[in-house]
Amino acid sequence: MWWSKKKQEYPDFWNTYAELFTKKLEYNLSNTTFTVLDTETTGFNFSDDRVLSIGALKLFKNAIAIDSVFDVYVEQDIYKKESIKVHGILKHTKRKLISEQEALIKFLAYVGDNIIIAHHAKFDITMINRALCRNNLPELKNKVLDTSTLYKKTLLRSNLLNQQDAYSLDELAEKYNISMKDRHTALGDAYITAVAFLKILTKLKEKRAISLKWLLKHAI
Amino acid sequence: MKNIISERVADFLKNFPPFNMIPKKELQNLAEQVTIVYHEKNSIVFAKDQTPHANFYIIHKGAVALKKIVDDETMDICDEGDIFGLRPLIANENYQLEARAYEESILYGIPIDFFKPYARNNQRISNFLLESFASNTRNPYSKENKGKLLGSLSIEDKANLELSDLQPIRYSKKLIACDPDMPAKEVAILMSKNNVGSILVVENELPIGIITDKDFRNHIVSGRFPITTPASNVMSSPVVTYSKNMTITQAQMAMMKSSISHICLTQDGTVNTKAVGILSKHDVMVSLGNNPAVLVKAIKRSKKYKHIKNIRKSVIQLLQGYLDNNIPLGLTAKIISELNDACIKKTIELSLLKMETPPPVKFAWLAIGSQGRSEQLLHTDQDNAIIFDDVSDAELPTVTNYFLKLAKHVTKGLNTIGYEYCPAEMMASNPKWCLSLQEWKNLTSHWIINPGADEVLMSSIFFDYTVSYGDKDIVNELTEHIFFNTKKYPIFYVHLAHGALQNPSPTGFFRQFLVEQDGENKDFFDIKRRALMPLADAARVLTLYHSIKAISNTWERYEKLAELEPPNAELYLSCSYAMKALLKFRTRQGLLHHDSGRYIALDQLTKEEKMKLKRTFKTIKEIQELISNRFKVANLLG
């Protein structure tokens, strides 16, 4: 058949992951597990730069269990000296490094069909998708919430007040009094993002009834 | 698996008992098992009779109230670093108290199974836990520390939270005494050095007399004795002594009975035992706790934002007391606003200390919105602005930056002491609200000359400003400028009046309450938007119209208006009354539900309360009609 030629054979770990999305999503906010993630990269160029580390945690019923966080560091083929200095990840790390493929396998198993939360999510998701592409895999299937977009919904709109186009994670942490000690480590940023998300949700609830559907519609 | 988050948790735990008794490495292991839980304000952590959680909790951020459900009595409010929810660790039974987030909180859940071995194997840990548990989970160590935070006042102490008539007295144990033959001059020097107003004269460790400032006036300054005279000639004798176990009321009575201001406390209450302390009238005042003067003093002594936060809790208790005793709201609002002002002033002073240099030019910190009108009794959002003296164009950017930086410190400090950030960014830390005098003049002129919907909204928020801190002259100049402009462009009144009529009316066609249609507050009555704001808005238009200066409080505005327009005096006075009644209503609701009091659940009101509310609505309708007619708002619509 003409379409079966196009159909590609994917490895088992991908099929297991993709399988999860065949069942319908349940739109129940209080019963949803979120994966909050952040990546550290060698830079901001989608084609040249690589993921250095992925940090993620699970958020379920407003709680984070520390023993089930995700924290991996990726070996690099291409070393960009400048950016490695910035993050300091490779220079003095005793962390175990794993291959990009292994990191992806682990990440897919971790994230499953959870809804992903990230700050400026498009960047992190694209970086991961590029990595998937390099390994001949399709893009992530998860639904995504972006805390930078959601934060803007907590602010009042008025023509006389100039709203910034984008709010950095630093600004959110400052506003919500979240300690910034662990900024610029993937897991540290994921934690700040998770707390910010919970606080944003509280603020939004003061204004209107919040459902998962509403969030998905307004937070991309 | 050790990771950044578990390291951070261990880092926090190591500062607090019982975790500070656990070796570092094991604490790291424990931290990896912790669950971090977020609770929004007023949400329940666990309910009475609920089956035990797998965790007990330590508060990382925020505060949690432990309540007995039967009489809704709050047993304790746990703070950062306090542990609670210990029952399942000690007894295998359901929770006896309810734990509810008193503020937005982040808790660390410590798994009980994992923690039990530590409690079993370490006597100190198990002692600590038992003690905490017995004292209703208040950390017995931190209680001591909390007292120290505020010096001798320790307003946080629970003893002070209640009416303290029958509370035991607290006296200064630092006893200053002298011999009967010490020369008066040296006695005076000793007293000055120790900063006390009274000194005990002792012989063989027994009190024989007392010397107060007054005795120096009567015996030395009047010329009866030289300053070299022995103490025995100056002292009042014999000493009135009491037992150290007396209550505050007894102490007050004793002082009144003998018309003295100091009493001496001895071991058994007679002059035949060792003196242990002196109790002054001032000590009694302090023991009475939440009185405004004492609170102001405590605020002035604060050295950190966090101290002020604790004092503000006492302010809220004071407010509750005033409302319970039906003190007139005008007076209540004045006192509470004064206290809030003192907190804000102190916050600004502390922030100024954080700056590297003093302010380059004169400036004023303005409270705007409801804070500016002194109508903010409960903690709500902060709305503020900075105005500074004019400088040359070349200097402007640097000066603006200085004040923006200052404003950042202040708004952060205010946030720490309990004022939420303004969601509309109407704060001095926003470059739009941190301007020089000339810039403010330009901006307000723009609002007045081009009154679109947004401009009118801005004016209605900003024009209720009052000075919280700094130079009043600059602000007066701005006020003059605004009055001059509104006189010149009377069309502005019409727009402002139109704006004042925008808030939806409180009742529908059938005189039923109109409730919110949407959101978390669906089916609640929004008392701010539907009742308080229309009154405040109307008062503002009329005040500007009459160029009434320096009154920004709504009911005072109406009282002034009643003076200026005798024909409408009756309506204005009933507006003034309605405003106070509504604000009182809101504050009561807010205290009851521990929120802003803005949204009212109608089905929880008594019939009488509903009637009371409705009576004020008639007044609102009448004042809106007056505004509509006077400023010919209809023409604007046509």
mmCIF file of C-alpha atoms in Angstrom, chain B residues 35-265:
data_model
loop_
_atom_site.group_PDB
_atom_site.id
_atom_site.type_symbol
_atom_site.label_atom_id
_atom_site.label_comp_id
_atom_site.label_asym_id
_atom_site.label_seq_id
_atom_site.Cartn_x
_atom_site.Cartn_y
_atom_site.Cartn_z
ATOM 1 C CA THR B 35 7.678 15.545 49.796
ATOM 2 C CA ILE B 36 7.279 19.254 49.130
ATOM 3 C CA VAL B 37 3.659 20.348 49.445
ATOM 4 C CA TYR B 38 2.150 23.664 48.444
ATOM 5 C CA HIS B 39 -0.936 25.002 50.195
ATOM 6 C CA GLU B 40 -2.866 28.057 49.177
ATOM 7 C CA LYS B 41 -4.122 30.344 51.922
ATOM 8 C CA ASN B 42 -7.016 28.881 53.919
ATOM 9 C CA SER B 43 -6.681 25.406 52.430
ATOM 10 C CA ILE B 44 -6.758 22.458 54.796
ATOM 11 C CA VAL B 45 -3.583 20.454 55.437
ATOM 12 C CA PHE B 46 -5.435 17.882 57.497
ATOM 13 C CA ALA B 47 -8.868 17.857 59.069
ATOM 14 C CA LYS B 48 -9.908 16.753 62.536
ATOM 15 C CA ASP B 49 -10.548 13.005 62.701
ATOM 16 C CA GLN B 50 -8.851 12.479 59.386
ATOM 17 C CA THR B 51 -6.748 9.332 59.159
ATOM 18 C CA PRO B 52 -3.076 10.114 59.669
ATOM 19 C CA HIS B 53 -0.889 11.151 56.746
ATOM 20 C CA ALA B 54 2.300 9.246 56.001
ATOM 21 C CA ASN B 55 4.171 12.459 56.793
ATOM 22 C CA PHE B 56 4.539 14.983 59.520
ATOM 23 C CA TYR B 57 5.351 18.510 58.481
ATOM 24 C CA ILE B 58 7.844 21.294 58.900
ATOM 25 C CA ILE B 59 6.939 24.718 57.530
ATOM 26 C CA HIS B 60 9.388 25.979 54.961
ATOM 27 C CA LYS B 61 7.488 29.121 54.049
ATOM 28 C CA GLY B 62 4.268 30.637 55.318
ATOM 29 C CA ALA B 63 2.251 29.792 58.439
ATOM 30 C CA VAL B 64 -0.254 27.151 59.497
ATOM 31 C CA ALA B 65 -3.016 27.541 62.097
ATOM 32 C CA LEU B 66 -3.950 24.617 64.320
ATOM 33 C CA LYS B 67 -7.581 24.752 65.369
ATOM 34 C CA LYS B 68 -9.943 22.991 67.665
ATOM 35 C CA ILE B 69 -13.107 22.587 65.686
ATOM 36 C CA VAL B 70 -15.565 22.531 68.560
ATOM 37 C CA ASP B 71 -15.256 26.184 69.483
ATOM 38 C CA ASP B 72 -13.179 27.287 66.486
ATOM 39 C CA GLU B 73 -10.407 28.220 68.855
ATOM 40 C CA THR B 74 -7.012 28.631 67.283
ATOM 41 C CA MET B 75 -4.605 26.685 69.430
ATOM 42 C CA ASP B 76 -1.472 27.841 67.763
ATOM 43 C CA ILE B 77 -0.064 29.411 64.680
ATOM 44 C CA CYS B 78 3.035 27.632 63.467
ATOM 45 C CA ASP B 79 5.676 29.578 61.644
ATOM 46 C CA GLU B 80 8.650 28.876 59.435
ATOM 47 C CA GLY B 81 10.735 26.083 60.942
ATOM 48 C CA ASP B 82 7.961 24.844 63.264
ATOM 49 C CA ILE B 83 6.862 21.216 63.071
ATOM 50 C CA PHE B 84 3.293 19.954 63.337
ATOM 51 C CA GLY B 85 1.119 16.947 62.556
ATOM 52 C CA LEU B 86 3.106 14.793 64.990
ATOM 53 C CA ARG B 87 0.192 12.756 66.275
ATOM 54 C CA PRO B 88 0.683 9.783 63.923
ATOM 55 C CA LEU B 89 4.348 9.656 64.952
ATOM 56 C CA ILE B 90 3.500 9.390 68.629
ATOM 57 C CA ALA B 91 0.070 7.868 68.902
ATOM 58 C CA ASN B 92 -1.598 5.634 66.401
ATOM 59 C CA GLU B 93 -4.809 7.604 66.079
ATOM 60 C CA ASN B 94 -6.554 10.199 63.961
ATOM 61 C CA TYR B 95 -5.791 13.895 64.054
ATOM 62 C CA GLN B 96 -7.419 15.797 66.907
ATOM 63 C CA LEU B 97 -6.906 19.281 65.483
ATOM 64 C CA GLU B 98 -7.474 20.840 62.143
ATOM 65 C CA ALA B 99 -4.436 22.281 60.360
ATOM 66 C CA ARG B 100 -5.170 25.034 57.911
ATOM 67 C CA ALA B 101 -2.803 27.214 55.897
ATOM 68 C CA TYR B 102 -2.931 30.636 57.558
ATOM 69 C CA GLU B 103 -0.878 32.068 54.732
ATOM 70 C CA GLU B 104 0.157 30.661 51.386
ATOM 71 C CA SER B 105 2.607 27.987 52.527
ATOM 72 C CA ILE B 106 5.199 25.523 51.385
ATOM 73 C CA LEU B 107 5.560 22.506 53.686
ATOM 74 C CA TYR B 108 8.124 19.753 53.774
ATOM 75 C CA GLY B 109 6.463 16.423 54.481
ATOM 76 C CA ILE B 110 8.801 14.156 56.452
ATOM 77 C CA PRO B 111 7.943 10.478 55.957
ATOM 78 C CA ILE B 112 7.097 9.038 59.359
ATOM 79 C CA ASP B 113 8.266 5.498 58.588
ATOM 80 C CA PHE B 114 11.615 6.794 57.555
ATOM 81 C CA PHE B 115 11.931 9.117 60.526
ATOM 82 C CA LYS B 116 10.820 6.760 63.281
ATOM 83 C CA PRO B 117 14.192 5.028 63.764
ATOM 84 C CA TYR B 118 15.779 8.411 64.567
ATOM 85 C CA ALA B 119 13.156 9.145 67.173
ATOM 86 C CA ARG B 120 13.600 5.713 68.666
ATOM 87 C CA ASN B 121 17.387 5.692 68.779
ATOM 88 C CA ASN B 122 18.065 9.233 69.860
ATOM 89 C CA GLN B 123 16.790 10.247 73.281
ATOM 90 C CA ARG B 124 17.144 13.973 72.596
ATOM 91 C CA ILE B 125 15.078 13.744 69.448
ATOM 92 C CA SER B 126 12.334 11.767 71.086
ATOM 93 C CA ASN B 127 12.276 14.174 74.035
ATOM 94 C CA PHE B 128 11.985 17.091 71.717
ATOM 95 C CA LEU B 129 9.157 15.521 69.775
ATOM 96 C CA LEU B 130 7.224 14.649 72.904
ATOM 97 C CA GLU B 131 7.657 18.141 74.236
ATOM 98 C CA SER B 132 6.563 19.710 70.963
ATOM 99 C CA PHE B 133 3.612 17.407 70.839
ATOM 100 C CA ALA B 134 2.570 18.140 74.398
ATOM 101 C CA SER B 135 2.798 21.897 73.895
ATOM 102 C CA ASN B 136 0.409 21.604 70.986
ATOM 103 C CA THR B 137 3.195 21.277 68.526
ATOM 104 C CA ARG B 138 4.701 24.666 69.018
ATOM 105 C CA ASN B 139 8.426 24.334 68.806
ATOM 106 C CA PRO B 140 9.473 25.029 72.396
ATOM 107 C CA TYR B 141 12.828 26.405 71.306
ATOM 108 C CA SER B 142 11.544 28.822 68.758
ATOM 109 C CA LYS B 143 9.111 30.244 71.248
ATOM 110 C CA GLU B 144 11.998 31.550 73.293
ATOM 111 C CA ASN B 145 13.636 32.925 70.211
ATOM 112 C CA LYS B 146 10.508 34.663 69.098
ATOM 113 C CA GLY B 147 10.347 36.562 72.329
ATOM 114 C CA LYS B 148 13.849 37.783 71.740
ATOM 115 C CA LEU B 149 13.040 39.069 68.308
ATOM 116 C CA LEU B 150 11.032 41.910 69.730
ATOM 117 C CA GLY B 151 13.152 42.498 72.776
ATOM 118 C CA SER B 152 11.218 42.690 76.002
ATOM 119 C CA LEU B 153 7.871 43.185 74.298
ATOM 120 C CA SER B 154 7.400 39.713 72.879
ATOM 121 C CA ILE B 155 4.070 40.621 71.413
ATOM 122 C CA GLU B 156 3.957 37.296 69.672
ATOM 123 C CA ASP B 157 3.506 35.488 72.941
ATOM 124 C CA LYS B 158 0.188 33.822 73.215
ATOM 125 C CA ALA B 159 -0.351 35.168 76.720
ATOM 126 C CA ASN B 160 -0.762 38.565 75.174
ATOM 127 C CA LEU B 161 -3.217 37.518 72.553
ATOM 128 C CA GLU B 162 -6.035 37.296 75.014
ATOM 129 C CA LEU B 163 -7.436 39.911 77.294
ATOM 130 C CA SER B 164 -4.788 39.721 79.872
ATOM 131 C CA ASP B 165 -6.525 40.774 83.065
ATOM 132 C CA LEU B 166 -5.741 37.571 84.806
ATOM 133 C CA GLN B 167 -2.379 37.023 83.229
ATOM 134 C CA PRO B 168 0.588 37.022 85.566
ATOM 135 C CA ILE B 169 2.680 40.161 85.457
ATOM 136 C CA ARG B 170 5.997 40.334 83.686
ATOM 137 C CA TYR B 171 8.578 42.541 85.307
ATOM 138 C CA SER B 172 12.153 43.493 84.631
ATOM 139 C CA LYS B 173 14.386 41.033 86.387
ATOM 140 C CA LYS B 174 17.321 43.306 85.853
ATOM 141 C CA LEU B 175 17.152 44.857 89.304
ATOM 142 C CA ILE B 176 18.994 48.139 89.809
ATOM 143 C CA ALA B 177 19.674 48.875 93.484
ATOM 144 C CA CYS B 178 21.833 51.089 95.688
ATOM 145 C CA ASP B 179 22.889 51.433 99.339
ATOM 146 C CA PRO B 180 21.092 53.917 101.609
ATOM 147 C CA ASP B 181 24.280 55.961 102.067
ATOM 148 C CA MET B 182 25.151 56.337 98.376
ATOM 149 C CA PRO B 183 25.189 60.077 97.478
ATOM 150 C CA ALA B 184 22.132 61.234 95.479
ATOM 151 C CA LYS B 185 24.327 62.417 92.616
ATOM 152 C CA GLU B 186 25.813 58.946 92.159
ATOM 153 C CA VAL B 187 22.390 57.371 92.398
ATOM 154 C CA ALA B 188 21.226 59.626 89.568
ATOM 155 C CA ILE B 189 24.255 58.723 87.456
ATOM 156 C CA LEU B 190 23.628 55.021 88.081
ATOM 157 C CA MET B 191 20.003 55.399 86.996
ATOM 158 C CA SER B 192 20.925 57.305 83.840
ATOM 159 C CA LYS B 193 23.530 54.734 82.966
ATOM 160 C CA ASN B 194 20.976 51.947 83.228
ATOM 161 C CA ASN B 195 18.252 53.996 81.600
ATOM 162 C CA VAL B 196 15.724 53.350 84.370
ATOM 163 C CA GLY B 197 13.212 55.639 86.037
ATOM 164 C CA SER B 198 13.389 54.047 89.454
ATOM 165 C CA ILE B 199 15.935 52.417 91.726
ATOM 166 C CA LEU B 200 15.573 50.263 94.791
ATOM 167 C CA VAL B 201 17.390 51.115 98.042
ATOM 168 C CA VAL B 202 18.472 47.938 99.814
ATOM 169 C CA GLU B 203 20.037 47.184 103.131
ATOM 170 C CA ASN B 204 21.227 43.629 103.831
ATOM 171 C CA GLU B 205 19.529 42.585 100.594
ATOM 172 C CA LEU B 206 16.140 43.714 101.914
ATOM 173 C CA PRO B 207 14.268 46.585 100.259
ATOM 174 C CA ILE B 208 13.957 49.642 102.494
ATOM 175 C CA GLY B 209 12.993 52.321 99.990
ATOM 176 C CA ILE B 210 12.570 53.303 96.386
ATOM 177 C CA ILE B 211 13.802 56.368 94.502
ATOM 178 C CA THR B 212 12.073 57.555 91.351
ATOM 179 C CA ASP B 213 12.657 60.547 89.090
ATOM 180 C CA LYS B 214 9.927 62.301 91.015
ATOM 181 C CA ASP B 215 11.856 61.996 94.294
ATOM 182 C CA PHE B 216 14.787 63.873 92.789
ATOM 183 C CA ARG B 217 12.427 66.664 91.773
ATOM 184 C CA ASN B 218 10.854 66.870 95.206
ATOM 185 C CA HIS B 219 13.964 66.567 97.340
ATOM 186 C CA ILE B 220 16.974 67.732 95.335
ATOM 187 C CA VAL B 221 15.967 70.121 92.572
ATOM 188 C CA SER B 222 13.613 71.913 94.944
ATOM 189 C CA GLY B 223 16.676 72.693 97.085
ATOM 190 C CA ARG B 224 15.724 70.769 100.205
ATOM 191 C CA PHE B 225 18.867 68.633 100.077
ATOM 192 C CA PRO B 226 22.219 69.063 98.325
ATOM 193 C CA ILE B 227 23.119 66.575 95.615
ATOM 194 C CA THR B 228 25.624 64.991 97.967
ATOM 195 C CA THR B 229 22.930 63.904 100.404
ATOM 196 C CA PRO B 230 22.661 60.153 101.056
ATOM 197 C CA ALA B 231 20.026 58.135 99.222
ATOM 198 C CA SER B 232 18.148 57.511 102.445
ATOM 199 C CA ASN B 233 17.125 61.195 102.546
ATOM 200 C CA VAL B 234 15.666 61.081 99.052
ATOM 201 C CA MET B 235 13.933 57.712 98.984
ATOM 202 C CA SER B 236 10.251 57.033 99.521
ATOM 203 C CA SER B 237 9.891 54.664 102.412
ATOM 204 C CA PRO B 238 8.617 52.183 103.400
ATOM 205 C CA VAL B 239 8.413 50.286 100.139
ATOM 206 C CA VAL B 240 5.128 48.900 98.922
ATOM 207 C CA THR B 241 5.893 45.255 98.251
ATOM 208 C CA TYR B 242 3.926 42.492 96.604
ATOM 209 C CA SER B 243 4.494 38.928 95.602
ATOM 210 C CA LYS B 244 5.992 38.332 92.175
ATOM 211 C CA ASN B 245 3.049 36.073 91.367
ATOM 212 C CA MET B 246 0.454 38.844 91.203
ATOM 213 C CA THR B 247 -1.729 39.375 88.164
ATOM 214 C CA ILE B 248 -1.820 42.452 85.976
ATOM 215 C CA THR B 249 -5.159 43.538 87.374
ATOM 216 C CA GLN B 250 -3.903 43.182 90.936
ATOM 217 C CA ALA B 251 -0.886 45.281 90.063
ATOM 218 C CA GLN B 252 -3.069 47.989 88.583
ATOM 219 C CA MET B 253 -5.294 48.005 91.644
ATOM 220 C CA ALA B 254 -2.295 48.173 93.961
ATOM 221 C CA MET B 255 -0.879 51.165 92.151
ATOM 222 C CA MET B 256 -4.196 52.979 92.215
ATOM 223 C CA LYS B 257 -4.784 52.212 95.863
ATOM 224 C CA SER B 258 -1.477 53.646 97.065
ATOM 225 C CA SER B 259 -1.273 56.150 94.194
ATOM 226 C CA ILE B 260 2.208 55.074 93.326
ATOM 227 C CA SER B 261 3.755 54.284 89.987
ATOM 228 C CA HIS B 262 6.227 51.613 91.083
ATOM 229 C CA ILE B 263 5.896 48.578 93.245
ATOM 230 C CA CYS B 264 8.596 46.340 94.563
ATOM 231 C CA LEU B 265 8.311 42.587 94.120
#
